[in-house]
Amino acid sequence: MFKASFITLFPEAFPGPLGVSILERARREGIWDLETVDLRPFGIGRHLNVDATPAGGGAGMVLRPDVAAAAIDSLPRDGRPLIYMSPRGVPFNQALAREYAAAPGLILFCGRFEGLDERVIEGRNMIEVSMGDFVLAGGEVAAMAMTEAVVRLLPGVAGNEDSLNEESFETGLLEHPQYTLPREWEGRGTPDVLLSGDHKRIAEWRLNSAKALTKQRRPDLYAAYSETHDIQAPETGDEHY
Ligand code: SAH
C-alpha cells in the first residue's frame, strides 16, 4: 500500500480534496492511505513553540530544525522519499509524479511562515519540490496537489489506464481539445472529423491539434518534443488557436 504522511501544523486541512472521487475510492480499496502528523506537539516549552525569529533579523518566523526533526524522526521511512514542499525546490512535473508513483509512499513536510531552518533540510536529506514559481501561504495545498498527481497514477486508481497515457505531458505535448454533447452549442459545432468515425483521421487530427496548441502556448515543451520526434508541420487543427 502506498502511504502518504503529511507533517503539518494544520492537520485539519486533510484529507480535503484527497478525500473525494477516485482517490477516496482507491483509499477505501486499500491502494493507498494517508496520515497526518501534527507538528505542534513536537514544539518546545510550555507553549509548544515550533518557530523562532530568523537569525540575522528580518521579517517573519522560521520553523525550528529540532522541532521539525523530532516530527520527521517519529515516522518510519520505509524507503519513502522525504519531501519538503518549497518554492526553491525542483519544479514538480508529470515525470516526477511517475517516479514517485513507483515509490512505496511519500513523507511530505508542509512548511509555514518563512519556511524551514536550512540545517534540517540538509541533516535529514530532504528533497525540495516546488509546485511552481509562486508563493503559497503554506505547504499543505502544494503537498495535496503533488499527492493527487502521484496517487492517480497508481495501478487501479484511474478508471481508464489508457487515458493516462494520452494526457497532457505524457506524450510531451499538451492535450488536444475535447468535445462532447451537444454536437452544436451556442452556434459552435464539433469538428467534422471527430464525428466521421474514421479513427486514423481522428488520431491525426488530435496529434496535429496537440502539436499546434503546444507550439503556440508552450514553446519550451514544443522544442523538447521536436528534439525527440520527427516533426511535421501541423497541417490541420491549428485554425482553432
Ligand atoms: N520565504 C519562503 C516562502 C515561504 S511560504 C521563500 O521565499 O522561499 C511558506 C511555506 O509554503 C513554504 O515553507 C513551503 O512549504 C510552502 N510553499 C510556498 N510556496 C510553495 C510552492 N510554490 N511550492 C511548494 N511549496 C510552497
PDB file of C-alpha atoms and ligand atoms in Angstrom:
ATOM      1  CA  MET A   1       0.000   0.000   0.000  1.00  0.00           C
ATOM      2  CA  PHE A   2       1.240   3.481  -0.940  1.00  0.00           C
ATOM      3  CA  LYS A   3       1.434   5.576   2.229  1.00  0.00           C
ATOM      4  CA  ALA A   4       1.418   9.394   2.236  1.00  0.00           C
ATOM      5  CA  SER A   5       2.383  11.038   5.551  1.00  0.00           C
ATOM      6  CA  PHE A   6       1.895  14.791   5.881  1.00  0.00           C
ATOM      7  CA  ILE A   7       3.782  16.674   8.583  1.00  0.00           C
ATOM      8  CA  THR A   8       1.786  19.844   9.148  1.00  0.00           C
ATOM      9  CA  LEU A   9       0.695  22.486  11.643  1.00  0.00           C
ATOM     10  CA  PHE A  10      -2.804  22.174  10.164  1.00  0.00           C
ATOM     11  CA  PRO A  11      -3.865  18.508  10.153  1.00  0.00           C
ATOM     12  CA  GLU A  12      -7.485  19.673   9.879  1.00  0.00           C
ATOM     13  CA  ALA A  13      -6.736  20.663   6.248  1.00  0.00           C
ATOM     14  CA  PHE A  14      -6.616  16.925   5.367  1.00  0.00           C
ATOM     15  CA  PRO A  15      -7.844  14.892   3.578  1.00  0.00           C
ATOM     16  CA  GLY A  16      -9.602  17.849   1.900  1.00  0.00           C
ATOM     17  CA  PRO A  17      -9.836  17.156  -1.832  1.00  0.00           C
ATOM     18  CA  LEU A  18      -7.870  13.920  -1.371  1.00  0.00           C
ATOM     19  CA  GLY A  19     -10.986  12.510   0.325  1.00  0.00           C
ATOM     20  CA  VAL A  20     -13.313  12.602  -2.695  1.00  0.00           C
ATOM     21  CA  SER A  21     -13.868  10.808  -6.001  1.00  0.00           C
ATOM     22  CA  ILE A  22     -11.317   8.343  -7.368  1.00  0.00           C
ATOM     23  CA  LEU A  23      -8.746   8.971  -4.630  1.00  0.00           C
ATOM     24  CA  GLU A  24     -11.296   8.277  -1.902  1.00  0.00           C
ATOM     25  CA  ARG A  25     -12.458   5.101  -3.637  1.00  0.00           C
ATOM     26  CA  ALA A  26      -8.852   3.945  -4.028  1.00  0.00           C
ATOM     27  CA  ARG A  27      -8.184   4.641  -0.358  1.00  0.00           C
ATOM     28  CA  ARG A  28     -11.213   2.569   0.680  1.00  0.00           C
ATOM     29  CA  GLU A  29      -9.960  -0.219  -1.598  1.00  0.00           C
ATOM     30  CA  GLY A  30      -6.618  -0.195   0.212  1.00  0.00           C
ATOM     31  CA  ILE A  31      -4.497   1.002  -2.737  1.00  0.00           C
ATOM     32  CA  TRP A  32      -3.150   3.910  -0.717  1.00  0.00           C
ATOM     33  CA  ASP A  33      -3.595   5.606   2.647  1.00  0.00           C
ATOM     34  CA  LEU A  34      -2.755   8.913   4.238  1.00  0.00           C
ATOM     35  CA  GLU A  35      -1.939  10.120   7.730  1.00  0.00           C
ATOM     36  CA  THR A  36      -1.189  13.496   9.215  1.00  0.00           C
ATOM     37  CA  VAL A  37       1.491  14.181  11.802  1.00  0.00           C
ATOM     38  CA  ASP A  38       0.718  17.281  13.828  1.00  0.00           C
ATOM     39  CA  LEU A  39       3.875  19.357  14.215  1.00  0.00           C
ATOM     40  CA  ARG A  40       2.564  21.208  17.288  1.00  0.00           C
ATOM     41  CA  PRO A  41       3.083  18.501  19.967  1.00  0.00           C
ATOM     42  CA  PHE A  42       6.779  18.396  18.999  1.00  0.00           C
ATOM     43  CA  GLY A  43       7.066  22.076  19.948  1.00  0.00           C
ATOM     44  CA  ILE A  44       9.321  23.418  22.699  1.00  0.00           C
ATOM     45  CA  GLY A  45       8.327  24.517  26.200  1.00  0.00           C
ATOM     46  CA  ARG A  46       5.012  25.269  27.829  1.00  0.00           C
ATOM     47  CA  HIS A  47       3.716  26.952  24.656  1.00  0.00           C
ATOM     48  CA  LEU A  48       4.953  24.213  22.329  1.00  0.00           C
ATOM     49  CA  ASN A  49       6.791  26.729  20.156  1.00  0.00           C
ATOM     50  CA  VAL A  50       7.588  25.455  16.677  1.00  0.00           C
ATOM     51  CA  ASP A  51       9.124  28.632  15.258  1.00  0.00           C
ATOM     52  CA  ALA A  52      11.523  31.421  16.123  1.00  0.00           C
ATOM     53  CA  THR A  53      12.782  34.670  14.619  1.00  0.00           C
ATOM     54  CA  PRO A  54      15.259  34.410  11.724  1.00  0.00           C
ATOM     55  CA  ALA A  55      18.947  34.515  12.571  1.00  0.00           C
ATOM     56  CA  GLY A  56      20.284  37.763  11.158  1.00  0.00           C
ATOM     57  CA  GLY A  57      16.946  39.525  11.619  1.00  0.00           C
ATOM     58  CA  GLY A  58      14.218  40.331   9.182  1.00  0.00           C
ATOM     59  CA  ALA A  59      10.530  39.684   8.804  1.00  0.00           C
ATOM     60  CA  GLY A  60       8.576  36.637   9.870  1.00  0.00           C
ATOM     61  CA  MET A  61       9.337  33.416  11.671  1.00  0.00           C
ATOM     62  CA  VAL A  62      11.247  30.260  10.756  1.00  0.00           C
ATOM     63  CA  LEU A  63      10.360  26.677  11.677  1.00  0.00           C
ATOM     64  CA  ARG A  64      12.875  25.242  14.164  1.00  0.00           C
ATOM     65  CA  PRO A  65      15.091  22.360  12.994  1.00  0.00           C
ATOM     66  CA  ASP A  66      14.864  20.450  16.296  1.00  0.00           C
ATOM     67  CA  VAL A  67      11.068  20.507  16.202  1.00  0.00           C
ATOM     68  CA  ALA A  68      10.907  19.541  12.520  1.00  0.00           C
ATOM     69  CA  ALA A  69      13.430  16.712  13.026  1.00  0.00           C
ATOM     70  CA  ALA A  70      11.519  15.296  16.006  1.00  0.00           C
ATOM     71  CA  ALA A  71       8.372  15.080  13.857  1.00  0.00           C
ATOM     72  CA  ILE A  72      10.276  13.573  10.914  1.00  0.00           C
ATOM     73  CA  ASP A  73      12.050  11.034  13.160  1.00  0.00           C
ATOM     74  CA  SER A  74       8.738   9.916  14.658  1.00  0.00           C
ATOM     75  CA  LEU A  75       7.865   8.332  11.296  1.00  0.00           C
ATOM     76  CA  PRO A  76       9.196   5.126   9.752  1.00  0.00           C
ATOM     77  CA  ARG A  77      10.938   5.963   6.468  1.00  0.00           C
ATOM     78  CA  ASP A  78      10.316   2.570   4.805  1.00  0.00           C
ATOM     79  CA  GLY A  79      12.282   3.729   1.755  1.00  0.00           C
ATOM     80  CA  ARG A  80       9.915   6.645   1.205  1.00  0.00           C
ATOM     81  CA  PRO A  81      11.303   9.911  -0.201  1.00  0.00           C
ATOM     82  CA  LEU A  82      11.221  12.761   2.341  1.00  0.00           C
ATOM     83  CA  ILE A  83       9.938  15.862   0.565  1.00  0.00           C
ATOM     84  CA  TYR A  84       9.974  19.481   1.699  1.00  0.00           C
ATOM     85  CA  MET A  85       7.411  21.474  -0.273  1.00  0.00           C
ATOM     86  CA  SER A  86       9.314  24.651  -1.164  1.00  0.00           C
ATOM     87  CA  PRO A  87       9.262  27.344  -3.865  1.00  0.00           C
ATOM     88  CA  ARG A  88      13.038  26.853  -4.121  1.00  0.00           C
ATOM     89  CA  GLY A  89      12.651  23.190  -4.988  1.00  0.00           C
ATOM     90  CA  VAL A  90      12.884  21.221  -8.207  1.00  0.00           C
ATOM     91  CA  PRO A  91       9.756  22.017 -10.253  1.00  0.00           C
ATOM     92  CA  PHE A  92       7.183  19.252  -9.929  1.00  0.00           C
ATOM     93  CA  ASN A  93       6.061  17.692 -13.205  1.00  0.00           C
ATOM     94  CA  GLN A  94       4.483  14.558 -14.645  1.00  0.00           C
ATOM     95  CA  ALA A  95       7.823  12.756 -14.902  1.00  0.00           C
ATOM     96  CA  LEU A  96       8.388  13.272 -11.156  1.00  0.00           C
ATOM     97  CA  ALA A  97       4.819  12.129 -10.495  1.00  0.00           C
ATOM     98  CA  ARG A  98       5.617   8.891 -12.375  1.00  0.00           C
ATOM     99  CA  GLU A  99       8.848   8.475 -10.411  1.00  0.00           C
ATOM    100  CA  TYR A 100       7.116   8.923  -7.046  1.00  0.00           C
ATOM    101  CA  ALA A 101       4.245   6.629  -8.052  1.00  0.00           C
ATOM    102  CA  ALA A 102       6.861   3.843  -8.161  1.00  0.00           C
ATOM    103  CA  ALA A 103       7.959   4.603  -4.557  1.00  0.00           C
ATOM    104  CA  PRO A 104       6.428   2.879  -1.500  1.00  0.00           C
ATOM    105  CA  GLY A 105       4.926   6.211  -0.462  1.00  0.00           C
ATOM    106  CA  LEU A 106       5.876   9.765   0.449  1.00  0.00           C
ATOM    107  CA  ILE A 107       6.643  11.810   3.539  1.00  0.00           C
ATOM    108  CA  LEU A 108       5.685  15.418   2.849  1.00  0.00           C
ATOM    109  CA  PHE A 109       6.741  18.243   5.122  1.00  0.00           C
ATOM    110  CA  CYS A 110       4.418  21.243   4.803  1.00  0.00           C
ATOM    111  CA  GLY A 111       6.203  24.495   5.609  1.00  0.00           C
ATOM    112  CA  ARG A 112       4.656  27.635   7.084  1.00  0.00           C
ATOM    113  CA  PHE A 113       5.822  31.161   7.892  1.00  0.00           C
ATOM    114  CA  GLU A 114       9.152  31.950   6.149  1.00  0.00           C
ATOM    115  CA  GLY A 115       9.932  28.264   5.830  1.00  0.00           C
ATOM    116  CA  LEU A 116      12.202  25.707   7.419  1.00  0.00           C
ATOM    117  CA  ASP A 117      15.655  26.079   9.021  1.00  0.00           C
ATOM    118  CA  GLU A 118      18.266  25.072   6.416  1.00  0.00           C
ATOM    119  CA  ARG A 119      20.058  22.660   8.765  1.00  0.00           C
ATOM    120  CA  VAL A 120      17.190  20.178   8.968  1.00  0.00           C
ATOM    121  CA  ILE A 121      16.782  20.225   5.170  1.00  0.00           C
ATOM    122  CA  GLU A 122      20.456  19.198   4.953  1.00  0.00           C
ATOM    123  CA  GLY A 123      20.557  16.990   8.047  1.00  0.00           C
ATOM    124  CA  ARG A 124      17.594  14.865   7.015  1.00  0.00           C
ATOM    125  CA  ASN A 125      18.398  14.894   3.258  1.00  0.00           C
ATOM    126  CA  MET A 126      15.066  16.458   2.403  1.00  0.00           C
ATOM    127  CA  ILE A 127      14.199  16.757  -1.288  1.00  0.00           C
ATOM    128  CA  GLU A 128      12.837  20.219  -2.015  1.00  0.00           C
ATOM    129  CA  VAL A 129       9.962  20.145  -4.512  1.00  0.00           C
ATOM    130  CA  SER A 130       8.145  23.215  -5.861  1.00  0.00           C
ATOM    131  CA  MET A 131       4.651  23.443  -7.303  1.00  0.00           C
ATOM    132  CA  GLY A 132       5.595  26.441  -9.420  1.00  0.00           C
ATOM    133  CA  ASP A 133       7.009  29.934  -9.465  1.00  0.00           C
ATOM    134  CA  PHE A 134       4.633  31.467  -6.946  1.00  0.00           C
ATOM    135  CA  VAL A 135       4.479  31.646  -3.166  1.00  0.00           C
ATOM    136  CA  LEU A 136       1.743  29.938  -1.165  1.00  0.00           C
ATOM    137  CA  ALA A 137       0.994  30.631   2.492  1.00  0.00           C
ATOM    138  CA  GLY A 138       1.888  27.056   3.409  1.00  0.00           C
ATOM    139  CA  GLY A 139       2.893  23.688   2.018  1.00  0.00           C
ATOM    140  CA  GLU A 140      -0.432  21.895   2.597  1.00  0.00           C
ATOM    141  CA  VAL A 141      -2.096  22.704  -0.737  1.00  0.00           C
ATOM    142  CA  ALA A 142       1.172  22.013  -2.558  1.00  0.00           C
ATOM    143  CA  ALA A 143       1.563  18.628  -0.830  1.00  0.00           C
ATOM    144  CA  MET A 144      -2.039  17.709  -1.628  1.00  0.00           C
ATOM    145  CA  ALA A 145      -1.657  18.671  -5.293  1.00  0.00           C
ATOM    146  CA  MET A 146       1.501  16.617  -5.572  1.00  0.00           C
ATOM    147  CA  THR A 147      -0.059  13.618  -3.815  1.00  0.00           C
ATOM    148  CA  GLU A 148      -3.129  13.746  -6.056  1.00  0.00           C
ATOM    149  CA  ALA A 149      -0.963  13.741  -9.186  1.00  0.00           C
ATOM    150  CA  VAL A 150       1.023  10.754  -7.869  1.00  0.00           C
ATOM    151  CA  VAL A 151      -1.815   8.648  -6.455  1.00  0.00           C
ATOM    152  CA  ARG A 152      -3.968   8.842  -9.590  1.00  0.00           C
ATOM    153  CA  LEU A 153      -1.113   7.082 -11.412  1.00  0.00           C
ATOM    154  CA  LEU A 154      -1.124   4.086  -9.038  1.00  0.00           C
ATOM    155  CA  PRO A 155      -2.485   0.931 -10.704  1.00  0.00           C
ATOM    156  CA  GLY A 156      -6.241   0.608 -10.185  1.00  0.00           C
ATOM    157  CA  VAL A 157      -6.905   4.252  -9.237  1.00  0.00           C
ATOM    158  CA  ALA A 158      -7.893   5.836 -12.560  1.00  0.00           C
ATOM    159  CA  GLY A 159     -10.872   4.193 -14.231  1.00  0.00           C
ATOM    160  CA  ASN A 160      -9.247   4.024 -17.646  1.00  0.00           C
ATOM    161  CA  GLU A 161      -5.493   3.450 -17.637  1.00  0.00           C
ATOM    162  CA  ASP A 162      -5.275   4.227 -21.361  1.00  0.00           C
ATOM    163  CA  SER A 163      -6.483   7.760 -20.783  1.00  0.00           C
ATOM    164  CA  LEU A 164      -3.467   8.356 -18.512  1.00  0.00           C
ATOM    165  CA  ASN A 165      -1.015   7.741 -21.338  1.00  0.00           C
ATOM    166  CA  GLU A 166      -2.701  10.168 -23.718  1.00  0.00           C
ATOM    167  CA  GLU A 167      -2.875  13.095 -21.341  1.00  0.00           C
ATOM    168  CA  SER A 168      -1.059  16.389 -21.384  1.00  0.00           C
ATOM    169  CA  PHE A 169       2.696  15.996 -20.710  1.00  0.00           C
ATOM    170  CA  GLU A 170       2.706  12.191 -21.018  1.00  0.00           C
ATOM    171  CA  THR A 171       3.342  12.480 -24.751  1.00  0.00           C
ATOM    172  CA  GLY A 172       5.492  15.586 -24.345  1.00  0.00           C
ATOM    173  CA  LEU A 173       2.611  17.647 -25.748  1.00  0.00           C
ATOM    174  CA  LEU A 174      -0.403  19.430 -24.294  1.00  0.00           C
ATOM    175  CA  GLU A 175      -3.617  17.548 -24.878  1.00  0.00           C
ATOM    176  CA  HIS A 176      -5.764  18.132 -27.952  1.00  0.00           C
ATOM    177  CA  PRO A 177      -9.123  19.926 -27.440  1.00  0.00           C
ATOM    178  CA  GLN A 178     -12.018  17.791 -26.225  1.00  0.00           C
ATOM    179  CA  TYR A 179     -15.646  17.918 -27.375  1.00  0.00           C
ATOM    180  CA  THR A 180     -18.796  16.160 -26.174  1.00  0.00           C
ATOM    181  CA  LEU A 181     -22.571  16.582 -26.442  1.00  0.00           C
ATOM    182  CA  PRO A 182     -24.415  18.581 -27.641  1.00  0.00           C
ATOM    183  CA  ARG A 183     -22.978  18.495 -31.163  1.00  0.00           C
ATOM    184  CA  GLU A 184     -23.880  22.152 -31.586  1.00  0.00           C
ATOM    185  CA  TRP A 185     -23.802  24.618 -28.707  1.00  0.00           C
ATOM    186  CA  GLU A 186     -24.377  28.382 -28.916  1.00  0.00           C
ATOM    187  CA  GLY A 187     -23.669  28.242 -32.631  1.00  0.00           C
ATOM    188  CA  ARG A 188     -20.400  26.351 -32.165  1.00  0.00           C
ATOM    189  CA  GLY A 189     -20.124  22.991 -33.852  1.00  0.00           C
ATOM    190  CA  THR A 190     -17.947  19.964 -33.284  1.00  0.00           C
ATOM    191  CA  PRO A 191     -15.101  19.397 -35.784  1.00  0.00           C
ATOM    192  CA  ASP A 192     -16.480  17.108 -38.540  1.00  0.00           C
ATOM    193  CA  VAL A 193     -13.533  14.750 -38.367  1.00  0.00           C
ATOM    194  CA  LEU A 194     -14.439  13.793 -34.788  1.00  0.00           C
ATOM    195  CA  LEU A 195     -17.882  12.677 -35.993  1.00  0.00           C
ATOM    196  CA  SER A 196     -16.519  10.808 -39.030  1.00  0.00           C
ATOM    197  CA  GLY A 197     -15.826   7.504 -37.282  1.00  0.00           C
ATOM    198  CA  ASP A 198     -12.500   7.377 -39.157  1.00  0.00           C
ATOM    199  CA  HIS A 199     -10.111   6.502 -36.334  1.00  0.00           C
ATOM    200  CA  LYS A 200      -6.968   7.118 -38.335  1.00  0.00           C
ATOM    201  CA  ARG A 201      -8.056  10.626 -39.355  1.00  0.00           C
ATOM    202  CA  ILE A 202      -9.214  11.347 -35.813  1.00  0.00           C
ATOM    203  CA  ALA A 203      -5.838  10.306 -34.400  1.00  0.00           C
ATOM    204  CA  GLU A 204      -4.071  12.520 -36.969  1.00  0.00           C
ATOM    205  CA  TRP A 205      -6.295  15.486 -36.139  1.00  0.00           C
ATOM    206  CA  ARG A 206      -5.665  15.042 -32.422  1.00  0.00           C
ATOM    207  CA  LEU A 207      -1.895  14.822 -32.861  1.00  0.00           C
ATOM    208  CA  ASN A 208      -1.792  17.848 -35.158  1.00  0.00           C
ATOM    209  CA  SER A 209      -4.025  19.840 -32.803  1.00  0.00           C
ATOM    210  CA  ALA A 210      -1.833  18.903 -29.850  1.00  0.00           C
ATOM    211  CA  LYS A 211       1.292  20.000 -31.747  1.00  0.00           C
ATOM    212  CA  ALA A 212      -0.245  23.325 -32.814  1.00  0.00           C
ATOM    213  CA  LEU A 213      -1.510  24.074 -29.323  1.00  0.00           C
ATOM    214  CA  THR A 214       1.810  23.184 -27.680  1.00  0.00           C
ATOM    215  CA  LYS A 215       3.792  25.208 -30.214  1.00  0.00           C
ATOM    216  CA  GLN A 216       1.662  28.258 -29.508  1.00  0.00           C
ATOM    217  CA  ARG A 217       1.267  28.034 -25.738  1.00  0.00           C
ATOM    218  CA  ARG A 218       4.393  26.221 -24.581  1.00  0.00           C
ATOM    219  CA  PRO A 219       7.299  26.744 -26.970  1.00  0.00           C
ATOM    220  CA  ASP A 220       9.586  25.246 -24.300  1.00  0.00           C
ATOM    221  CA  LEU A 221       7.720  21.918 -24.348  1.00  0.00           C
ATOM    222  CA  TYR A 222       7.454  22.019 -28.116  1.00  0.00           C
ATOM    223  CA  ALA A 223      11.200  22.491 -28.528  1.00  0.00           C
ATOM    224  CA  ALA A 224      11.882  19.489 -26.276  1.00  0.00           C
ATOM    225  CA  TYR A 225       9.319  17.435 -28.202  1.00  0.00           C
ATOM    226  CA  SER A 226      10.835  18.436 -31.552  1.00  0.00           C
ATOM    227  CA  GLU A 227      14.230  17.175 -30.458  1.00  0.00           C
ATOM    228  CA  THR A 228      12.926  13.663 -29.863  1.00  0.00           C
ATOM    229  CA  HIS A 229      10.314  13.403 -32.621  1.00  0.00           C
ATOM    230  CA  ASP A 230      10.301  13.658 -36.372  1.00  0.00           C
ATOM    231  CA  ILE A 231       8.322  16.863 -36.605  1.00  0.00           C
ATOM    232  CA  GLN A 232       5.999  17.507 -39.495  1.00  0.00           C
ATOM    233  CA  ALA A 233       4.462  20.945 -39.521  1.00  0.00           C
ATOM    234  CA  PRO A 234       0.924  20.697 -38.113  1.00  0.00           C
ATOM    235  CA  GLU A 235      -1.427  20.703 -41.107  1.00  0.00           C
ATOM    236  CA  THR A 236      -4.908  20.673 -39.676  1.00  0.00           C
ATOM    237  CA  GLY A 237      -6.421  21.653 -36.392  1.00  0.00           C
ATOM    238  CA  ASP A 238      -4.320  24.752 -35.824  1.00  0.00           C
ATOM    239  CA  GLU A 239      -7.089  27.062 -37.032  1.00  0.00           C
ATOM    240  CA  HIS A 240      -8.699  26.690 -33.598  1.00  0.00           C
ATOM    241  CA  TYR A 241      -5.916  28.539 -31.830  1.00  0.00           C
TER     242      TYR A 241
HETATM  243  N1  SAH B   1      10.058  32.503   2.400  1.00  0.00           N
HETATM  244  C1  SAH B   1       9.881  31.380   1.513  1.00  0.00           C
HETATM  245  C2  SAH B   1       8.400  31.126   1.248  1.00  0.00           C
HETATM  246  C3  SAH B   1       7.655  30.616   2.446  1.00  0.00           C
HETATM  247  S1  SAH B   1       5.999  30.266   2.069  1.00  0.00           S
HETATM  248  C4  SAH B   1      10.584  31.670   0.191  1.00  0.00           C
HETATM  249  O1  SAH B   1      10.643  32.834  -0.203  1.00  0.00           O
HETATM  250  O2  SAH B   1      11.034  30.730  -0.479  1.00  0.00           O
HETATM  251  C5  SAH B   1       5.614  29.137   3.369  1.00  0.00           C
HETATM  252  C6  SAH B   1       5.622  27.675   3.006  1.00  0.00           C
HETATM  253  O3  SAH B   1       4.704  27.441   1.960  1.00  0.00           O
HETATM  254  C7  SAH B   1       6.941  27.138   2.492  1.00  0.00           C
HETATM  255  O4  SAH B   1       7.769  26.736   3.558  1.00  0.00           O
HETATM  256  C8  SAH B   1       6.512  25.959   1.648  1.00  0.00           C
HETATM  257  O5  SAH B   1       6.363  24.789   2.436  1.00  0.00           O
HETATM  258  C9  SAH B   1       5.150  26.383   1.144  1.00  0.00           C
HETATM  259  N2  SAH B   1       5.182  26.870  -0.240  1.00  0.00           N
HETATM  260  C10 SAH B   1       5.009  28.135  -0.649  1.00  0.00           C
HETATM  261  N3  SAH B   1       5.084  28.238  -1.987  1.00  0.00           N
HETATM  262  C11 SAH B   1       5.306  26.998  -2.449  1.00  0.00           C
HETATM  263  C12 SAH B   1       5.493  26.455  -3.769  1.00  0.00           C
HETATM  264  N4  SAH B   1       5.482  27.220  -4.861  1.00  0.00           N
HETATM  265  N5  SAH B   1       5.709  25.132  -3.856  1.00  0.00           N
HETATM  266  C13 SAH B   1       5.752  24.345  -2.768  1.00  0.00           C
HETATM  267  N6  SAH B   1       5.586  24.804  -1.510  1.00  0.00           N
HETATM  268  C14 SAH B   1       5.370  26.108  -1.352  1.00  0.00           C
END
